[in-house]
Amino acid sequence: SVRSDLIQDLATRLVTIRGIFEVPAKQRKILELEAKSADPALWQDPDAARDLQRELSGLKQTIERFLRLETNVSDAEEMQE
């Protein structure tokens, strides 16, 4: 069906987008920044701590949006079966 083809097309595009947006690299960067944020020395420099938290927040938002989209497409695929 047209709907099934559209959902499959979206799933295929998500695989491409995952690579373009470097999702795995961003996920590794999140882990790295979370580890850095656990270092008490970071918090002695409020500007550095703020910058790190800002970067971490932005990365998390990007990844969360992508994962939500991926979940929605996966749910749609399951509903088509």
PDB file of N, CA and C in Angstrom:
ATOM      1  N   SER A   1       0.838  -1.195   0.000  1.00  0.00           N
ATOM      2  CA  SER A   1       0.000   0.000   0.000  1.00  0.00           C
ATOM      3  C   SER A   1       0.875   1.248   0.000  1.00  0.00           C
ATOM      4  N   VAL A   2       0.278   2.345  -0.365  1.00  0.00           N
ATOM      5  CA  VAL A   2       0.997   3.612  -0.411  1.00  0.00           C
ATOM      6  C   VAL A   2       1.477   3.995   0.987  1.00  0.00           C
ATOM      7  N   ARG A   3       0.625   3.787   1.973  1.00  0.00           N
ATOM      8  CA  ARG A   3       0.992   4.143   3.352  1.00  0.00           C
ATOM      9  C   ARG A   3       2.171   3.303   3.832  1.00  0.00           C
ATOM     10  N   SER A   4       2.145   2.031   3.544  1.00  0.00           N
ATOM     11  CA  SER A   4       3.232   1.135   3.929  1.00  0.00           C
ATOM     12  C   SER A   4       4.538   1.545   3.241  1.00  0.00           C
ATOM     13  N   ASP A   5       4.454   1.897   1.974  1.00  0.00           N
ATOM     14  CA  ASP A   5       5.635   2.348   1.236  1.00  0.00           C
ATOM     15  C   ASP A   5       6.196   3.634   1.827  1.00  0.00           C
ATOM     16  N   LEU A   6       5.313   4.534   2.213  1.00  0.00           N
ATOM     17  CA  LEU A   6       5.732   5.800   2.811  1.00  0.00           C
ATOM     18  C   LEU A   6       6.448   5.558   4.137  1.00  0.00           C
ATOM     19  N   ILE A   7       5.898   4.687   4.953  1.00  0.00           N
ATOM     20  CA  ILE A   7       6.514   4.379   6.244  1.00  0.00           C
ATOM     21  C   ILE A   7       7.879   3.742   6.038  1.00  0.00           C
ATOM     22  N   GLN A   8       7.971   2.829   5.082  1.00  0.00           N
ATOM     23  CA  GLN A   8       9.261   2.190   4.790  1.00  0.00           C
ATOM     24  C   GLN A   8      10.266   3.209   4.288  1.00  0.00           C
ATOM     25  N   ASP A   9       9.815   4.148   3.467  1.00  0.00           N
ATOM     26  CA  ASP A   9      10.682   5.216   2.975  1.00  0.00           C
ATOM     27  C   ASP A   9      11.197   6.066   4.137  1.00  0.00           C
ATOM     28  N   LEU A  10      10.325   6.382   5.075  1.00  0.00           N
ATOM     29  CA  LEU A  10      10.743   7.160   6.251  1.00  0.00           C
ATOM     30  C   LEU A  10      11.782   6.404   7.063  1.00  0.00           C
ATOM     31  N   ALA A  11      11.566   5.119   7.240  1.00  0.00           N
ATOM     32  CA  ALA A  11      12.518   4.304   7.996  1.00  0.00           C
ATOM     33  C   ALA A  11      13.887   4.295   7.322  1.00  0.00           C
ATOM     34  N   THR A  12      13.890   4.177   6.013  1.00  0.00           N
ATOM     35  CA  THR A  12      15.142   4.184   5.261  1.00  0.00           C
ATOM     36  C   THR A  12      15.836   5.540   5.386  1.00  0.00           C
ATOM     37  N   ARG A  13      15.069   6.594   5.288  1.00  0.00           N
ATOM     38  CA  ARG A  13      15.637   7.942   5.411  1.00  0.00           C
ATOM     39  C   ARG A  13      16.223   8.180   6.803  1.00  0.00           C
ATOM     40  N   LEU A  14      15.588   7.619   7.816  1.00  0.00           N
ATOM     41  CA  LEU A  14      16.101   7.787   9.181  1.00  0.00           C
ATOM     42  C   LEU A  14      17.483   7.166   9.339  1.00  0.00           C
ATOM     43  N   VAL A  15      17.719   6.052   8.665  1.00  0.00           N
ATOM     44  CA  VAL A  15      19.038   5.428   8.714  1.00  0.00           C
ATOM     45  C   VAL A  15      20.068   6.390   8.141  1.00  0.00           C
ATOM     46  N   THR A  16      19.736   7.024   7.037  1.00  0.00           N
ATOM     47  CA  THR A  16      20.629   8.006   6.416  1.00  0.00           C
ATOM     48  C   THR A  16      20.835   9.215   7.322  1.00  0.00           C
ATOM     49  N   ILE A  17      19.740   9.705   7.886  1.00  0.00           N
ATOM     50  CA  ILE A  17      19.808  10.874   8.762  1.00  0.00           C
ATOM     51  C   ILE A  17      20.666  10.576   9.989  1.00  0.00           C
ATOM     52  N   ARG A  18      20.548   9.364  10.525  1.00  0.00           N
ATOM     53  CA  ARG A  18      21.344   8.964  11.691  1.00  0.00           C
ATOM     54  C   ARG A  18      22.828   9.173  11.398  1.00  0.00           C
ATOM     55  N   GLY A  19      23.243   8.822  10.184  1.00  0.00           N
ATOM     56  CA  GLY A  19      24.637   9.006   9.797  1.00  0.00           C
ATOM     57  C   GLY A  19      24.995  10.456   9.564  1.00  0.00           C
ATOM     58  N   ILE A  20      24.124  11.168   8.873  1.00  0.00           N
ATOM     59  CA  ILE A  20      24.393  12.573   8.570  1.00  0.00           C
ATOM     60  C   ILE A  20      24.517  13.402   9.847  1.00  0.00           C
ATOM     61  N   PHE A  21      23.609  13.169  10.781  1.00  0.00           N
ATOM     62  CA  PHE A  21      23.631  13.927  12.035  1.00  0.00           C
ATOM     63  C   PHE A  21      24.598  13.345  13.055  1.00  0.00           C
ATOM     64  N   GLU A  22      25.302  12.301  12.667  1.00  0.00           N
ATOM     65  CA  GLU A  22      26.318  11.682  13.522  1.00  0.00           C
ATOM     66  C   GLU A  22      25.760  11.351  14.903  1.00  0.00           C
ATOM     67  N   VAL A  23      24.620  10.670  14.907  1.00  0.00           N
ATOM     68  CA  VAL A  23      23.950  10.336  16.166  1.00  0.00           C
ATOM     69  C   VAL A  23      24.864   9.567  17.116  1.00  0.00           C
ATOM     70  N   PRO A  24      25.547   8.495  16.664  1.00  0.00           N
ATOM     71  CA  PRO A  24      26.414   7.775  17.603  1.00  0.00           C
ATOM     72  C   PRO A  24      27.523   8.656  18.192  1.00  0.00           C
ATOM     73  N   ALA A  25      28.088   9.533  17.366  1.00  0.00           N
ATOM     74  CA  ALA A  25      29.140  10.432  17.861  1.00  0.00           C
ATOM     75  C   ALA A  25      28.581  11.404  18.891  1.00  0.00           C
ATOM     76  N   LYS A  26      27.377  11.887  18.650  1.00  0.00           N
ATOM     77  CA  LYS A  26      26.745  12.799  19.613  1.00  0.00           C
ATOM     78  C   LYS A  26      26.433  12.073  20.919  1.00  0.00           C
ATOM     79  N   GLN A  27      26.029  10.818  20.822  1.00  0.00           N
ATOM     80  CA  GLN A  27      25.754  10.041  22.026  1.00  0.00           C
ATOM     81  C   GLN A  27      27.041   9.823  22.829  1.00  0.00           C
ATOM     82  N   ARG A  28      28.152   9.571  22.144  1.00  0.00           N
ATOM     83  CA  ARG A  28      29.441   9.429  22.840  1.00  0.00           C
ATOM     84  C   ARG A  28      29.848  10.751  23.482  1.00  0.00           C
ATOM     85  N   LYS A  29      29.618  11.861  22.782  1.00  0.00           N
ATOM     86  CA  LYS A  29      29.962  13.178  23.318  1.00  0.00           C
ATOM     87  C   LYS A  29      29.143  13.472  24.574  1.00  0.00           C
ATOM     88  N   ILE A  30      27.878  13.080  24.578  1.00  0.00           N
ATOM     89  CA  ILE A  30      27.037  13.266  25.763  1.00  0.00           C
ATOM     90  C   ILE A  30      27.655  12.534  26.950  1.00  0.00           C
ATOM     91  N   LEU A  31      28.069  11.295  26.751  1.00  0.00           N
ATOM     92  CA  LEU A  31      28.685  10.526  27.833  1.00  0.00           C
ATOM     93  C   LEU A  31      29.967  11.199  28.328  1.00  0.00           C
ATOM     94  N   GLU A  32      30.738  11.715  27.387  1.00  0.00           N
ATOM     95  CA  GLU A  32      31.985  12.407  27.737  1.00  0.00           C
ATOM     96  C   GLU A  32      31.695  13.664  28.571  1.00  0.00           C
ATOM     97  N   LEU A  33      30.729  14.453  28.136  1.00  0.00           N
ATOM     98  CA  LEU A  33      30.397  15.682  28.859  1.00  0.00           C
ATOM     99  C   LEU A  33      29.793  15.379  30.226  1.00  0.00           C
ATOM    100  N   GLU A  34      28.993  14.314  30.309  1.00  0.00           N
ATOM    101  CA  GLU A  34      28.431  13.934  31.608  1.00  0.00           C
ATOM    102  C   GLU A  34      29.543  13.537  32.574  1.00  0.00           C
ATOM    103  N   ALA A  35      30.552  12.834  32.069  1.00  0.00           N
ATOM    104  CA  ALA A  35      31.692  12.465  32.916  1.00  0.00           C
ATOM    105  C   ALA A  35      32.442  13.716  33.378  1.00  0.00           C
ATOM    106  N   LYS A  36      32.645  14.650  32.461  1.00  0.00           N
ATOM    107  CA  LYS A  36      33.324  15.899  32.832  1.00  0.00           C
ATOM    108  C   LYS A  36      32.525  16.683  33.862  1.00  0.00           C
ATOM    109  N   SER A  37      31.205  16.656  33.724  1.00  0.00           N
ATOM    110  CA  SER A  37      30.369  17.429  34.655  1.00  0.00           C
ATOM    111  C   SER A  37      30.395  16.844  36.058  1.00  0.00           C
ATOM    112  N   ALA A  38      30.832  15.593  36.186  1.00  0.00           N
ATOM    113  CA  ALA A  38      30.931  14.960  37.499  1.00  0.00           C
ATOM    114  C   ALA A  38      32.221  15.353  38.221  1.00  0.00           C
ATOM    115  N   ASP A  39      33.120  16.010  37.509  1.00  0.00           N
ATOM    116  CA  ASP A  39      34.394  16.427  38.100  1.00  0.00           C
ATOM    117  C   ASP A  39      34.189  17.710  38.915  1.00  0.00           C
ATOM    118  N   PRO A  40      34.423  17.659  40.222  1.00  0.00           N
ATOM    119  CA  PRO A  40      34.223  18.853  41.055  1.00  0.00           C
ATOM    120  C   PRO A  40      35.059  20.061  40.605  1.00  0.00           C
ATOM    121  N   ALA A  41      36.199  19.810  39.978  1.00  0.00           N
ATOM    122  CA  ALA A  41      37.058  20.912  39.526  1.00  0.00           C
ATOM    123  C   ALA A  41      36.354  21.780  38.487  1.00  0.00           C
ATOM    124  N   LEU A  42      35.495  21.178  37.681  1.00  0.00           N
ATOM    125  CA  LEU A  42      34.770  21.943  36.665  1.00  0.00           C
ATOM    126  C   LEU A  42      33.968  23.066  37.299  1.00  0.00           C
ATOM    127  N   TRP A  43      33.356  22.773  38.410  1.00  0.00           N
ATOM    128  CA  TRP A  43      32.432  23.715  39.038  1.00  0.00           C
ATOM    129  C   TRP A  43      33.149  24.877  39.715  1.00  0.00           C
ATOM    130  N   GLN A  44      34.488  24.819  39.747  1.00  0.00           N
ATOM    131  CA  GLN A  44      35.261  25.957  40.251  1.00  0.00           C
ATOM    132  C   GLN A  44      35.358  27.061  39.211  1.00  0.00           C
ATOM    133  N   ASP A  45      35.037  26.728  37.978  1.00  0.00           N
ATOM    134  CA  ASP A  45      35.021  27.708  36.881  1.00  0.00           C
ATOM    135  C   ASP A  45      33.580  27.798  36.358  1.00  0.00           C
ATOM    136  N   PRO A  46      32.797  28.754  36.911  1.00  0.00           N
ATOM    137  CA  PRO A  46      31.381  28.834  36.544  1.00  0.00           C
ATOM    138  C   PRO A  46      31.131  29.006  35.041  1.00  0.00           C
ATOM    139  N   ASP A  47      32.001  29.731  34.359  1.00  0.00           N
ATOM    140  CA  ASP A  47      31.815  29.932  32.921  1.00  0.00           C
ATOM    141  C   ASP A  47      31.996  28.621  32.157  1.00  0.00           C
ATOM    142  N   ALA A  48      33.036  27.877  32.512  1.00  0.00           N
ATOM    143  CA  ALA A  48      33.279  26.583  31.852  1.00  0.00           C
ATOM    144  C   ALA A  48      32.139  25.611  32.162  1.00  0.00           C
ATOM    145  N   ALA A  49      31.677  25.615  33.401  1.00  0.00           N
ATOM    146  CA  ALA A  49      30.577  24.727  33.789  1.00  0.00           C
ATOM    147  C   ALA A  49      29.304  25.074  33.013  1.00  0.00           C
ATOM    148  N   ARG A  50      29.028  26.368  32.887  1.00  0.00           N
ATOM    149  CA  ARG A  50      27.844  26.812  32.144  1.00  0.00           C
ATOM    150  C   ARG A  50      27.944  26.408  30.672  1.00  0.00           C
ATOM    151  N   ASP A  51      29.117  26.614  30.080  1.00  0.00           N
ATOM    152  CA  ASP A  51      29.317  26.260  28.674  1.00  0.00           C
ATOM    153  C   ASP A  51      29.137  24.759  28.459  1.00  0.00           C
ATOM    154  N   LEU A  52      29.686  23.962  29.362  1.00  0.00           N
ATOM    155  CA  LEU A  52      29.553  22.522  29.252  1.00  0.00           C
ATOM    156  C   LEU A  52      28.089  22.117  29.376  1.00  0.00           C
ATOM    157  N   GLN A  53      27.390  22.671  30.331  1.00  0.00           N
ATOM    158  CA  GLN A  53      25.982  22.335  30.524  1.00  0.00           C
ATOM    159  C   GLN A  53      25.138  22.755  29.326  1.00  0.00           C
ATOM    160  N   ARG A  54      25.470  23.881  28.745  1.00  0.00           N
ATOM    161  CA  ARG A  54      24.749  24.350  27.557  1.00  0.00           C
ATOM    162  C   ARG A  54      24.966  23.389  26.386  1.00  0.00           C
ATOM    163  N   GLU A  55      26.214  22.990  26.177  1.00  0.00           N
ATOM    164  CA  GLU A  55      26.510  22.055  25.093  1.00  0.00           C
ATOM    165  C   GLU A  55      25.822  20.712  25.346  1.00  0.00           C
ATOM    166  N   LEU A  56      25.896  20.236  26.581  1.00  0.00           N
ATOM    167  CA  LEU A  56      25.274  18.965  26.939  1.00  0.00           C
ATOM    168  C   LEU A  56      23.765  19.013  26.718  1.00  0.00           C
ATOM    169  N   SER A  57      23.143  20.078  27.128  1.00  0.00           N
ATOM    170  CA  SER A  57      21.698  20.235  26.966  1.00  0.00           C
ATOM    171  C   SER A  57      21.304  20.232  25.488  1.00  0.00           C
ATOM    172  N   GLY A  58      22.055  20.949  24.673  1.00  0.00           N
ATOM    173  CA  GLY A  58      21.767  21.003  23.241  1.00  0.00           C
ATOM    174  C   GLY A  58      21.898  19.642  22.581  1.00  0.00           C
ATOM    175  N   LEU A  59      22.954  18.917  22.935  1.00  0.00           N
ATOM    176  CA  LEU A  59      23.144  17.578  22.369  1.00  0.00           C
ATOM    177  C   LEU A  59      22.020  16.638  22.792  1.00  0.00           C
ATOM    178  N   LYS A  60      21.652  16.699  24.062  1.00  0.00           N
ATOM    179  CA  LYS A  60      20.581  15.828  24.557  1.00  0.00           C
ATOM    180  C   LYS A  60      19.262  16.124  23.848  1.00  0.00           C
ATOM    181  N   GLN A  61      18.959  17.395  23.637  1.00  0.00           N
ATOM    182  CA  GLN A  61      17.722  17.760  22.949  1.00  0.00           C
ATOM    183  C   GLN A  61      17.720  17.222  21.522  1.00  0.00           C
ATOM    184  N   THR A  62      18.841  17.368  20.838  1.00  0.00           N
ATOM    185  CA  THR A  62      18.948  16.877  19.460  1.00  0.00           C
ATOM    186  C   THR A  62      18.733  15.369  19.402  1.00  0.00           C
ATOM    187  N   ILE A  63      19.416  14.639  20.272  1.00  0.00           N
ATOM    188  CA  ILE A  63      19.309  13.184  20.287  1.00  0.00           C
ATOM    189  C   ILE A  63      17.905  12.747  20.687  1.00  0.00           C
ATOM    190  N   GLU A  64      17.326  13.395  21.682  1.00  0.00           N
ATOM    191  CA  GLU A  64      15.972  13.032  22.116  1.00  0.00           C
ATOM    192  C   GLU A  64      14.960  13.222  20.988  1.00  0.00           C
ATOM    193  N   ARG A  65      15.076  14.310  20.241  1.00  0.00           N
ATOM    194  CA  ARG A  65      14.169  14.544  19.111  1.00  0.00           C
ATOM    195  C   ARG A  65      14.319  13.456  18.055  1.00  0.00           C
ATOM    196  N   PHE A  66      15.559  13.123  17.746  1.00  0.00           N
ATOM    197  CA  PHE A  66      15.793  12.091  16.742  1.00  0.00           C
ATOM    198  C   PHE A  66      15.244  10.748  17.218  1.00  0.00           C
ATOM    199  N   LEU A  67      15.504  10.387  18.469  1.00  0.00           N
ATOM    200  CA  LEU A  67      15.036   9.102  18.983  1.00  0.00           C
ATOM    201  C   LEU A  67      13.514   9.035  19.037  1.00  0.00           C
ATOM    202  N   ARG A  68      12.868  10.163  19.337  1.00  0.00           N
ATOM    203  CA  ARG A  68      11.396  10.197  19.309  1.00  0.00           C
ATOM    204  C   ARG A  68      10.885   9.941  17.903  1.00  0.00           C
ATOM    205  N   LEU A  69      11.496  10.577  16.926  1.00  0.00           N
ATOM    206  CA  LEU A  69      11.116  10.381  15.534  1.00  0.00           C
ATOM    207  C   LEU A  69      11.328   8.924  15.123  1.00  0.00           C
ATOM    208  N   GLU A  70      12.459   8.368  15.509  1.00  0.00           N
ATOM    209  CA  GLU A  70      12.759   6.984  15.204  1.00  0.00           C
ATOM    210  C   GLU A  70      11.713   6.048  15.835  1.00  0.00           C
ATOM    211  N   THR A  71      11.335   6.329  17.066  1.00  0.00           N
ATOM    212  CA  THR A  71      10.319   5.531  17.755  1.00  0.00           C
ATOM    213  C   THR A  71       8.974   5.647  17.058  1.00  0.00           C
ATOM    214  N   ASN A  72       8.606   6.850  16.665  1.00  0.00           N
ATOM    215  CA  ASN A  72       7.331   7.053  15.970  1.00  0.00           C
ATOM    216  C   ASN A  72       7.273   6.273  14.660  1.00  0.00           C
ATOM    217  N   VAL A  73       8.362   6.293  13.909  1.00  0.00           N
ATOM    218  CA  VAL A  73       8.392   5.555  12.644  1.00  0.00           C
ATOM    219  C   VAL A  73       8.336   4.050  12.925  1.00  0.00           C
ATOM    220  N   SER A  74       9.061   3.607  13.930  1.00  0.00           N
ATOM    221  CA  SER A  74       9.042   2.189  14.295  1.00  0.00           C
ATOM    222  C   SER A  74       7.630   1.759  14.719  1.00  0.00           C
ATOM    223  N   ASP A  75       6.964   2.589  15.504  1.00  0.00           N
ATOM    224  CA  ASP A  75       5.582   2.300  15.906  1.00  0.00           C
ATOM    225  C   ASP A  75       4.658   2.219  14.693  1.00  0.00           C
ATOM    226  N   ALA A  76       4.851   3.120  13.745  1.00  0.00           N
ATOM    227  CA  ALA A  76       4.028   3.116  12.537  1.00  0.00           C
ATOM    228  C   ALA A  76       4.268   1.849  11.726  1.00  0.00           C
ATOM    229  N   GLU A  77       5.541   1.414  11.676  1.00  0.00           N
ATOM    230  CA  GLU A  77       5.848   0.168  10.965  1.00  0.00           C
ATOM    231  C   GLU A  77       5.130  -1.009  11.618  1.00  0.00           C
ATOM    232  N   GLU A  78       5.159  -1.069  12.934  1.00  0.00           N
ATOM    233  CA  GLU A  78       4.508  -2.158  13.655  1.00  0.00           C
ATOM    234  C   GLU A  78       3.000  -2.139  13.436  1.00  0.00           C
ATOM    235  N   MET A  79       2.412  -0.969  13.366  1.00  0.00           N
ATOM    236  CA  MET A  79       0.970  -0.864  13.164  1.00  0.00           C
ATOM    237  C   MET A  79       0.587  -1.343  11.762  1.00  0.00           C
ATOM    238  N   GLN A  80       1.508  -1.227  10.810  1.00  0.00           N
ATOM    239  CA  GLN A  80       1.237  -1.652   9.434  1.00  0.00           C
ATOM    240  C   GLN A  80       1.297  -3.170   9.278  1.00  0.00           C
ATOM    241  N   GLU A  81       1.967  -3.840  10.210  1.00  0.00           N
ATOM    242  CA  GLU A  81       2.121  -5.299  10.102  1.00  0.00           C
ATOM    243  C   GLU A  81       0.869  -6.027  10.496  1.00  0.00           C
TER     244      GLU A  81
END
